[in-house]
PDB file of C-alpha atoms in Angstrom:
ATOM      1  CA  GLN A 276     128.700 105.926  95.689  1.00  0.00           C
ATOM      2  CA  VAL A 277     126.687 109.083  95.868  1.00  0.00           C
ATOM      3  CA  THR A 278     126.457 111.158  98.829  1.00  0.00           C
ATOM      4  CA  LEU A 279     125.292 114.472  99.769  1.00  0.00           C
ATOM      5  CA  THR A 280     125.435 116.101 103.266  1.00  0.00           C
ATOM      6  CA  GLU A 281     123.669 119.330 104.356  1.00  0.00           C
ATOM      7  CA  SER A 282     125.444 121.696 106.938  1.00  0.00           C
ATOM      8  CA  GLY A 283     124.551 124.592 108.565  1.00  0.00           C
ATOM      9  CA  PRO A 284     123.223 126.305 111.590  1.00  0.00           C
ATOM     10  CA  ALA A 285     120.195 124.671 113.443  1.00  0.00           C
ATOM     11  CA  LEU A 286     119.028 128.089 114.718  1.00  0.00           C
ATOM     12  CA  VAL A 287     118.850 131.401 113.250  1.00  0.00           C
ATOM     13  CA  LYS A 288     116.976 134.594 114.533  1.00  0.00           C
ATOM     14  CA  ARG A 289     114.184 136.430 112.753  1.00  0.00           C
ATOM     15  CA  THR A 290     115.666 138.677 109.935  1.00  0.00           C
ATOM     16  CA  GLN A 291     119.026 136.906 109.918  1.00  0.00           C
ATOM     17  CA  THR A 292     120.660 135.353 106.710  1.00  0.00           C
ATOM     18  CA  LEU A 293     120.810 131.682 106.493  1.00  0.00           C
ATOM     19  CA  THR A 294     123.613 129.864 104.871  1.00  0.00           C
ATOM     20  CA  LEU A 295     123.326 126.298 104.324  1.00  0.00           C
ATOM     21  CA  THR A 296     126.160 124.103 102.205  1.00  0.00           C
ATOM     22  CA  CYS A 297     125.817 120.797 100.508  1.00  0.00           C
ATOM     23  CA  THR A 298     129.057 118.855 100.226  1.00  0.00           C
ATOM     24  CA  PHE A 299     128.965 116.083  97.783  1.00  0.00           C
ATOM     25  CA  SER A 300     130.788 112.998  96.417  1.00  0.00           C
ATOM     26  CA  GLY A 301     130.348 110.385  93.962  1.00  0.00           C
ATOM     27  CA  PHE A 302     129.778 112.596  91.134  1.00  0.00           C
ATOM     28  CA  SER A 303     130.933 115.854  89.371  1.00  0.00           C
ATOM     29  CA  LEU A 304     129.015 118.959  88.971  1.00  0.00           C
ATOM     30  CA  ARG A 305     131.359 119.541  85.764  1.00  0.00           C
ATOM     31  CA  THR A 306     129.378 116.753  84.120  1.00  0.00           C
ATOM     32  CA  SER A 307     127.077 117.909  81.456  1.00  0.00           C
ATOM     33  CA  GLY A 308     123.731 117.930  82.438  1.00  0.00           C
ATOM     34  CA  MET A 309     124.111 117.399  86.126  1.00  0.00           C
ATOM     35  CA  PHE A 310     122.348 119.816  89.022  1.00  0.00           C
ATOM     36  CA  VAL A 311     122.218 120.321  92.498  1.00  0.00           C
ATOM     37  CA  SER A 312     118.499 121.483  94.128  1.00  0.00           C
ATOM     38  CA  TRP A 313     117.634 122.526  97.513  1.00  0.00           C
ATOM     39  CA  ILE A 314     114.343 121.514  98.630  1.00  0.00           C
ATOM     40  CA  ARG A 315     112.497 122.365 101.996  1.00  0.00           C
ATOM     41  CA  GLN A 316     110.299 120.871 104.086  1.00  0.00           C
ATOM     42  CA  PRO A 317     108.488 122.540 107.039  1.00  0.00           C
ATOM     43  CA  PRO A 318     107.564 119.974 109.753  1.00  0.00           C
ATOM     44  CA  GLY A 319     104.573 117.795 108.932  1.00  0.00           C
ATOM     45  CA  LYS A 320     104.385 119.682 105.806  1.00  0.00           C
ATOM     46  CA  ALA A 321     104.877 118.681 101.852  1.00  0.00           C
ATOM     47  CA  LEU A 322     108.202 119.520 100.038  1.00  0.00           C
ATOM     48  CA  GLU A 323     108.950 122.541  98.559  1.00  0.00           C
ATOM     49  CA  TRP A 324     111.713 123.333  95.603  1.00  0.00           C
ATOM     50  CA  LEU A 325     113.700 126.124  96.005  1.00  0.00           C
ATOM     51  CA  ALA A 326     116.815 126.614  93.829  1.00  0.00           C
ATOM     52  CA  ARG A 327     118.915 124.564  91.377  1.00  0.00           C
ATOM     53  CA  ILE A 328     122.286 125.127  89.966  1.00  0.00           C
ATOM     54  CA  ASP A 329     123.885 123.542  86.940  1.00  0.00           C
ATOM     55  CA  TRP A 330     126.953 121.872  85.551  1.00  0.00           C
ATOM     56  CA  ASP A 331     127.017 125.456  83.574  1.00  0.00           C
ATOM     57  CA  ASP A 332     126.409 127.407  86.459  1.00  0.00           C
ATOM     58  CA  VAL A 333     123.029 128.555  85.262  1.00  0.00           C
ATOM     59  CA  LYS A 334     120.609 128.891  88.265  1.00  0.00           C
ATOM     60  CA  TYR A 335     116.785 128.882  88.681  1.00  0.00           C
ATOM     61  CA  TYR A 336     114.964 129.902  91.510  1.00  0.00           C
ATOM     62  CA  ASN A 337     111.377 129.335  93.226  1.00  0.00           C
ATOM     63  CA  THR A 338     109.693 132.319  91.841  1.00  0.00           C
ATOM     64  CA  SER A 339     107.944 132.944  95.003  1.00  0.00           C
ATOM     65  CA  LEU A 340     111.348 133.048  97.357  1.00  0.00           C
ATOM     66  CA  GLN A 341     113.765 134.022  94.659  1.00  0.00           C
ATOM     67  CA  THR A 342     114.277 137.729  95.583  1.00  0.00           C
ATOM     68  CA  ARG A 343     115.570 135.991  98.996  1.00  0.00           C
ATOM     69  CA  LEU A 344     117.496 133.040  97.632  1.00  0.00           C
ATOM     70  CA  THR A 345     121.264 132.914  96.246  1.00  0.00           C
ATOM     71  CA  ILE A 346     122.650 129.678  95.019  1.00  0.00           C
ATOM     72  CA  SER A 347     126.158 129.026  94.117  1.00  0.00           C
ATOM     73  CA  LYS A 348     129.040 126.467  93.615  1.00  0.00           C
ATOM     74  CA  ASP A 349     132.256 126.730  95.213  1.00  0.00           C
ATOM     75  CA  THR A 350     135.458 126.628  93.612  1.00  0.00           C
ATOM     76  CA  SER A 351     136.371 123.151  94.224  1.00  0.00           C
ATOM     77  CA  GLU A 352     132.950 122.264  92.878  1.00  0.00           C
ATOM     78  CA  THR A 353     132.508 119.844  95.643  1.00  0.00           C
ATOM     79  CA  GLN A 354     130.135 122.238  97.515  1.00  0.00           C
ATOM     80  CA  VAL A 355     126.936 123.932  96.459  1.00  0.00           C
ATOM     81  CA  VAL A 356     125.778 126.920  98.801  1.00  0.00           C
ATOM     82  CA  LEU A 357     122.391 128.222  99.341  1.00  0.00           C
ATOM     83  CA  THR A 358     121.789 131.807 101.289  1.00  0.00           C
ATOM     84  CA  VAL A 359     118.271 132.718 102.304  1.00  0.00           C
ATOM     85  CA  THR A 360     118.079 136.326 103.678  1.00  0.00           C
ATOM     86  CA  ASN A 361     115.422 137.844 106.088  1.00  0.00           C
ATOM     87  CA  MET A 362     114.700 134.620 107.773  1.00  0.00           C
ATOM     88  CA  ASP A 363     111.380 134.376 109.409  1.00  0.00           C
ATOM     89  CA  PRO A 364     109.605 131.697 111.877  1.00  0.00           C
ATOM     90  CA  VAL A 365     107.582 130.377 108.776  1.00  0.00           C
ATOM     91  CA  ASP A 366     111.167 129.305 107.084  1.00  0.00           C
ATOM     92  CA  THR A 367     111.704 126.593 109.813  1.00  0.00           C
ATOM     93  CA  ALA A 368     111.810 123.629 108.195  1.00  0.00           C
ATOM     94  CA  THR A 369     114.280 120.856 107.098  1.00  0.00           C
ATOM     95  CA  TYR A 370     116.449 121.775 103.946  1.00  0.00           C
ATOM     96  CA  TYR A 371     117.594 119.063 101.685  1.00  0.00           C
ATOM     97  CA  CYS A 372     119.976 119.205  98.655  1.00  0.00           C
ATOM     98  CA  ALA A 373     119.295 116.524  96.049  1.00  0.00           C
ATOM     99  CA  ARG A 374     120.862 115.523  92.578  1.00  0.00           C
ATOM    100  CA  ALA A 375     119.320 115.568  89.328  1.00  0.00           C
ATOM    101  CA  THR A 376     120.107 115.439  85.606  1.00  0.00           C
ATOM    102  CA  TYR A 377     118.931 117.452  82.933  1.00  0.00           C
ATOM    103  CA  TYR A 378     118.719 115.280  79.332  1.00  0.00           C
ATOM    104  CA  SER A 379     119.799 117.890  76.792  1.00  0.00           C
ATOM    105  CA  ASP A 380     118.809 115.780  73.680  1.00  0.00           C
ATOM    106  CA  SER A 381     115.354 115.241  74.888  1.00  0.00           C
ATOM    107  CA  GLY A 382     115.134 118.618  76.784  1.00  0.00           C
ATOM    108  CA  ILE A 383     113.942 116.355  80.020  1.00  0.00           C
ATOM    109  CA  VAL A 384     114.931 116.980  83.588  1.00  0.00           C
ATOM    110  CA  GLY A 385     115.124 113.697  85.551  1.00  0.00           C
ATOM    111  CA  PRO A 386     113.981 112.657  89.031  1.00  0.00           C
ATOM    112  CA  PHE A 387     116.004 113.721  92.200  1.00  0.00           C
ATOM    113  CA  ASP A 388     117.660 110.202  92.484  1.00  0.00           C
ATOM    114  CA  TYR A 389     119.868 111.031  95.446  1.00  0.00           C
ATOM    115  CA  TRP A 390     118.978 113.170  98.777  1.00  0.00           C
ATOM    116  CA  GLY A 391     121.061 114.498 101.599  1.00  0.00           C
ATOM    117  CA  GLN A 392     119.740 113.449 104.932  1.00  0.00           C
ATOM    118  CA  GLY A 393     118.430 116.852 105.643  1.00  0.00           C
ATOM    119  CA  ALA A 394     119.286 119.915 107.934  1.00  0.00           C
ATOM    120  CA  LEU A 395     116.552 121.163 110.260  1.00  0.00           C
ATOM    121  CA  VAL A 396     116.628 124.960 111.015  1.00  0.00           C
ATOM    122  CA  THR A 397     114.669 126.630 113.279  1.00  0.00           C
ATOM    123  CA  VAL A 398     114.020 130.396 113.363  1.00  0.00           C
ATOM    124  CA  SER A 399     113.350 131.987 116.339  1.00  0.00           C
ATOM    125  CA  SER A 400     111.319 135.283 116.796  1.00  0.00           C
TER     126      SER A 400
ATOM    127  CA  TYR B 140     101.365 123.911  88.095  1.00  0.00           C
ATOM    128  CA  VAL B 141      99.405 122.075  90.932  1.00  0.00           C
ATOM    129  CA  LEU B 142      99.672 118.689  91.833  1.00  0.00           C
ATOM    130  CA  THR B 143      96.591 117.071  93.849  1.00  0.00           C
ATOM    131  CA  GLN B 144      97.078 114.432  96.148  1.00  0.00           C
ATOM    132  CA  ALA B 145      94.709 112.829  98.791  1.00  0.00           C
ATOM    133  CA  PRO B 146      95.910 113.382 102.269  1.00  0.00           C
ATOM    134  CA  SER B 147      95.902 109.577 103.514  1.00  0.00           C
ATOM    135  CA  VAL B 148      95.047 106.020 102.364  1.00  0.00           C
ATOM    136  CA  SER B 149      94.644 103.099 104.619  1.00  0.00           C
ATOM    137  CA  VAL B 150      95.324  99.346 103.546  1.00  0.00           C
ATOM    138  CA  ALA B 151      95.625  96.094 105.559  1.00  0.00           C
ATOM    139  CA  PRO B 152      98.750  94.096 104.682  1.00  0.00           C
ATOM    140  CA  GLY B 153      98.988  92.092 101.789  1.00  0.00           C
ATOM    141  CA  GLN B 154      96.604  94.250 100.130  1.00  0.00           C
ATOM    142  CA  THR B 155      97.186  96.775  97.363  1.00  0.00           C
ATOM    143  CA  ALA B 156      97.375 100.687  97.699  1.00  0.00           C
ATOM    144  CA  THR B 157      96.407 103.202  95.174  1.00  0.00           C
ATOM    145  CA  ILE B 158      97.784 106.676  95.706  1.00  0.00           C
ATOM    146  CA  SER B 159      96.872 109.359  92.781  1.00  0.00           C
ATOM    147  CA  CYS B 160      98.226 112.363  91.725  1.00  0.00           C
ATOM    148  CA  GLY B 161      96.232 115.033  90.211  1.00  0.00           C
ATOM    149  CA  GLY B 162      97.036 117.534  87.674  1.00  0.00           C
ATOM    150  CA  ASN B 163      96.146 119.280  84.453  1.00  0.00           C
ATOM    151  CA  ASN B 164      96.693 117.185  81.391  1.00  0.00           C
ATOM    152  CA  ILE B 165      99.402 115.448  83.584  1.00  0.00           C
ATOM    153  CA  GLU B 166      99.953 112.908  81.084  1.00  0.00           C
ATOM    154  CA  THR B 167     102.145 115.031  79.161  1.00  0.00           C
ATOM    155  CA  LYS B 168     104.298 115.140  81.928  1.00  0.00           C
ATOM    156  CA  SER B 169     106.806 112.820  83.455  1.00  0.00           C
ATOM    157  CA  VAL B 170     105.886 112.079  87.103  1.00  0.00           C
ATOM    158  CA  HIS B 171     108.365 110.873  89.778  1.00  0.00           C
ATOM    159  CA  TRP B 172     107.312 109.219  93.036  1.00  0.00           C
ATOM    160  CA  TYR B 173     109.035 109.436  96.687  1.00  0.00           C
ATOM    161  CA  GLN B 174     108.780 107.674  99.711  1.00  0.00           C
ATOM    162  CA  GLN B 175     109.501 109.306 102.653  1.00  0.00           C
ATOM    163  CA  ARG B 176     109.686 107.359 105.896  1.00  0.00           C
ATOM    164  CA  GLU B 177     109.291 108.998 109.467  1.00  0.00           C
ATOM    165  CA  GLY B 178     112.161 111.137 110.195  1.00  0.00           C
ATOM    166  CA  GLN B 179     114.124 110.156 107.032  1.00  0.00           C
ATOM    167  CA  ALA B 180     114.694 111.957 103.590  1.00  0.00           C
ATOM    168  CA  PRO B 181     112.740 111.163 100.902  1.00  0.00           C
ATOM    169  CA  VAL B 182     113.692 108.265  98.366  1.00  0.00           C
ATOM    170  CA  LEU B 183     112.833 107.900  94.684  1.00  0.00           C
ATOM    171  CA  VAL B 184     110.686 104.996  94.192  1.00  0.00           C
ATOM    172  CA  VAL B 185     109.208 105.045  90.579  1.00  0.00           C
ATOM    173  CA  TYR B 186     110.512 107.540  87.693  1.00  0.00           C
ATOM    174  CA  ASP B 187     109.240 108.841  84.404  1.00  0.00           C
ATOM    175  CA  ASP B 188     105.594 107.552  85.533  1.00  0.00           C
ATOM    176  CA  SER B 189     106.638 103.894  85.688  1.00  0.00           C
ATOM    177  CA  ASP B 190     110.160 103.011  85.970  1.00  0.00           C
ATOM    178  CA  ARG B 191     111.666 101.659  89.287  1.00  0.00           C
ATOM    179  CA  PRO B 192     115.269 102.565  90.477  1.00  0.00           C
ATOM    180  CA  SER B 193     117.501  99.870  91.288  1.00  0.00           C
ATOM    181  CA  GLY B 194     116.414  98.025  94.646  1.00  0.00           C
ATOM    182  CA  ILE B 195     112.786  99.453  94.774  1.00  0.00           C
ATOM    183  CA  PRO B 196     110.476  95.923  94.975  1.00  0.00           C
ATOM    184  CA  GLU B 197     108.729  95.335  91.799  1.00  0.00           C
ATOM    185  CA  ARG B 198     105.122  95.904  94.245  1.00  0.00           C
ATOM    186  CA  PHE B 199     105.802  99.341  93.299  1.00  0.00           C
ATOM    187  CA  SER B 200     104.412 100.481  89.967  1.00  0.00           C
ATOM    188  CA  GLY B 201     103.043 103.918  88.785  1.00  0.00           C
ATOM    189  CA  SER B 202     101.165 104.790  85.682  1.00  0.00           C
ATOM    190  CA  ASN B 203     100.139 108.268  84.162  1.00  0.00           C
ATOM    191  CA  SER B 204      97.000 109.079  82.159  1.00  0.00           C
ATOM    192  CA  GLY B 205      94.923 112.008  81.464  1.00  0.00           C
ATOM    193  CA  ASN B 206      94.937 114.163  84.423  1.00  0.00           C
ATOM    194  CA  THR B 207      95.925 111.403  87.105  1.00  0.00           C
ATOM    195  CA  ALA B 208      98.984 109.566  87.528  1.00  0.00           C
ATOM    196  CA  THR B 209      98.987 106.511  90.253  1.00  0.00           C
ATOM    197  CA  LEU B 210     101.573 104.894  92.094  1.00  0.00           C
ATOM    198  CA  THR B 211     100.125 101.490  93.331  1.00  0.00           C
ATOM    199  CA  ILE B 212     101.769  99.297  96.154  1.00  0.00           C
ATOM    200  CA  SER B 213     100.915  95.719  95.845  1.00  0.00           C
ATOM    201  CA  ARG B 214     100.933  93.108  98.678  1.00  0.00           C
ATOM    202  CA  VAL B 215     101.392  96.092 101.189  1.00  0.00           C
ATOM    203  CA  GLU B 216     104.089  95.540 104.139  1.00  0.00           C
ATOM    204  CA  ALA B 217     104.196  97.364 107.527  1.00  0.00           C
ATOM    205  CA  GLY B 218     107.627  98.786 106.058  1.00  0.00           C
ATOM    206  CA  ASP B 219     105.585 100.515 103.371  1.00  0.00           C
ATOM    207  CA  GLU B 220     104.119 102.571 105.967  1.00  0.00           C
ATOM    208  CA  ALA B 221     105.294 106.464 104.707  1.00  0.00           C
ATOM    209  CA  ASP B 222     104.363 109.971 103.157  1.00  0.00           C
ATOM    210  CA  TYR B 223     104.635 109.320  99.358  1.00  0.00           C
ATOM    211  CA  TYR B 224     104.943 112.216  96.958  1.00  0.00           C
ATOM    212  CA  CYS B 225     104.262 113.131  93.250  1.00  0.00           C
ATOM    213  CA  GLN B 226     106.680 115.344  91.617  1.00  0.00           C
ATOM    214  CA  VAL B 227     106.936 117.056  87.976  1.00  0.00           C
ATOM    215  CA  TRP B 228     109.366 119.331  86.135  1.00  0.00           C
ATOM    216  CA  ASP B 229     107.321 122.393  84.897  1.00  0.00           C
ATOM    217  CA  GLY B 230     109.135 123.074  81.847  1.00  0.00           C
ATOM    218  CA  ILE B 231     107.232 126.413  81.037  1.00  0.00           C
ATOM    219  CA  GLY B 232     108.258 127.793  84.342  1.00  0.00           C
ATOM    220  CA  ASP B 233     111.547 125.773  84.578  1.00  0.00           C
ATOM    221  CA  HIS B 234     110.724 124.845  88.036  1.00  0.00           C
ATOM    222  CA  PHE B 235     109.618 121.831  89.961  1.00  0.00           C
ATOM    223  CA  VAL B 236     106.493 121.016  91.775  1.00  0.00           C
ATOM    224  CA  PHE B 237     105.543 118.458  94.462  1.00  0.00           C
ATOM    225  CA  GLY B 238     102.478 116.947  95.202  1.00  0.00           C
ATOM    226  CA  SER B 239     100.949 117.425  98.927  1.00  0.00           C
ATOM    227  CA  GLY B 240     101.825 114.161  99.567  1.00  0.00           C
ATOM    228  CA  THR B 241      99.502 110.830 100.813  1.00  0.00           C
ATOM    229  CA  LYS B 242     100.170 109.401 103.908  1.00  0.00           C
ATOM    230  CA  VAL B 243      99.933 105.588 103.632  1.00  0.00           C
ATOM    231  CA  THR B 244      98.859 103.899 106.830  1.00  0.00           C
ATOM    232  CA  VAL B 245      99.449 100.179 107.136  1.00  0.00           C
ATOM    233  CA  LEU B 246      96.770  98.878 109.309  1.00  0.00           C
TER     234      LEU B 246
END
């Protein structure tokens, strides 16, 4: 059974750095093609993809936010961490982690088939 | 790459809801659809344009042609009331794009 769970502070102050952890089970990030992404959703707004880390530790970022984002895996490879620097009230959102697969034979990336329940982060001014 | 969705769709129970997702030459991409009920995480309901994950009713179907991908919900039920998002992978920029979402209201 695949599960993902986000954890981190519910409230941060403007200019602080946010650190979120995604703890997962039921799959391995050592499996070729597997990756985990972070996606956020401001209240009442649409989903926005933030970052991705692959089984081989290759990382990708939303170009509009990449200077503020860092994604990493922990040594046990059962957790993925996202840091967001210089937080602002506009970053108030529910942050989700989700799993997907890259199919190297076709060069196609699959859908986000499993999601965490999300972590609401509020940024105070 | 931009995906455009209508903000809302209203449908009576038992009728068919059609949700569109517009994008430049979207037919060349694989489109995925997610259902997000109020206060819950998104759930994948259609992937690769028209395939359904296990556990998703056959009432959910998808298609993709030209500049428009479509999610169709047949025999709509009260439990289908939710926001629906389309999503593609933009291989050029190697990033993921979500549509703006369509709120389906069951009358």
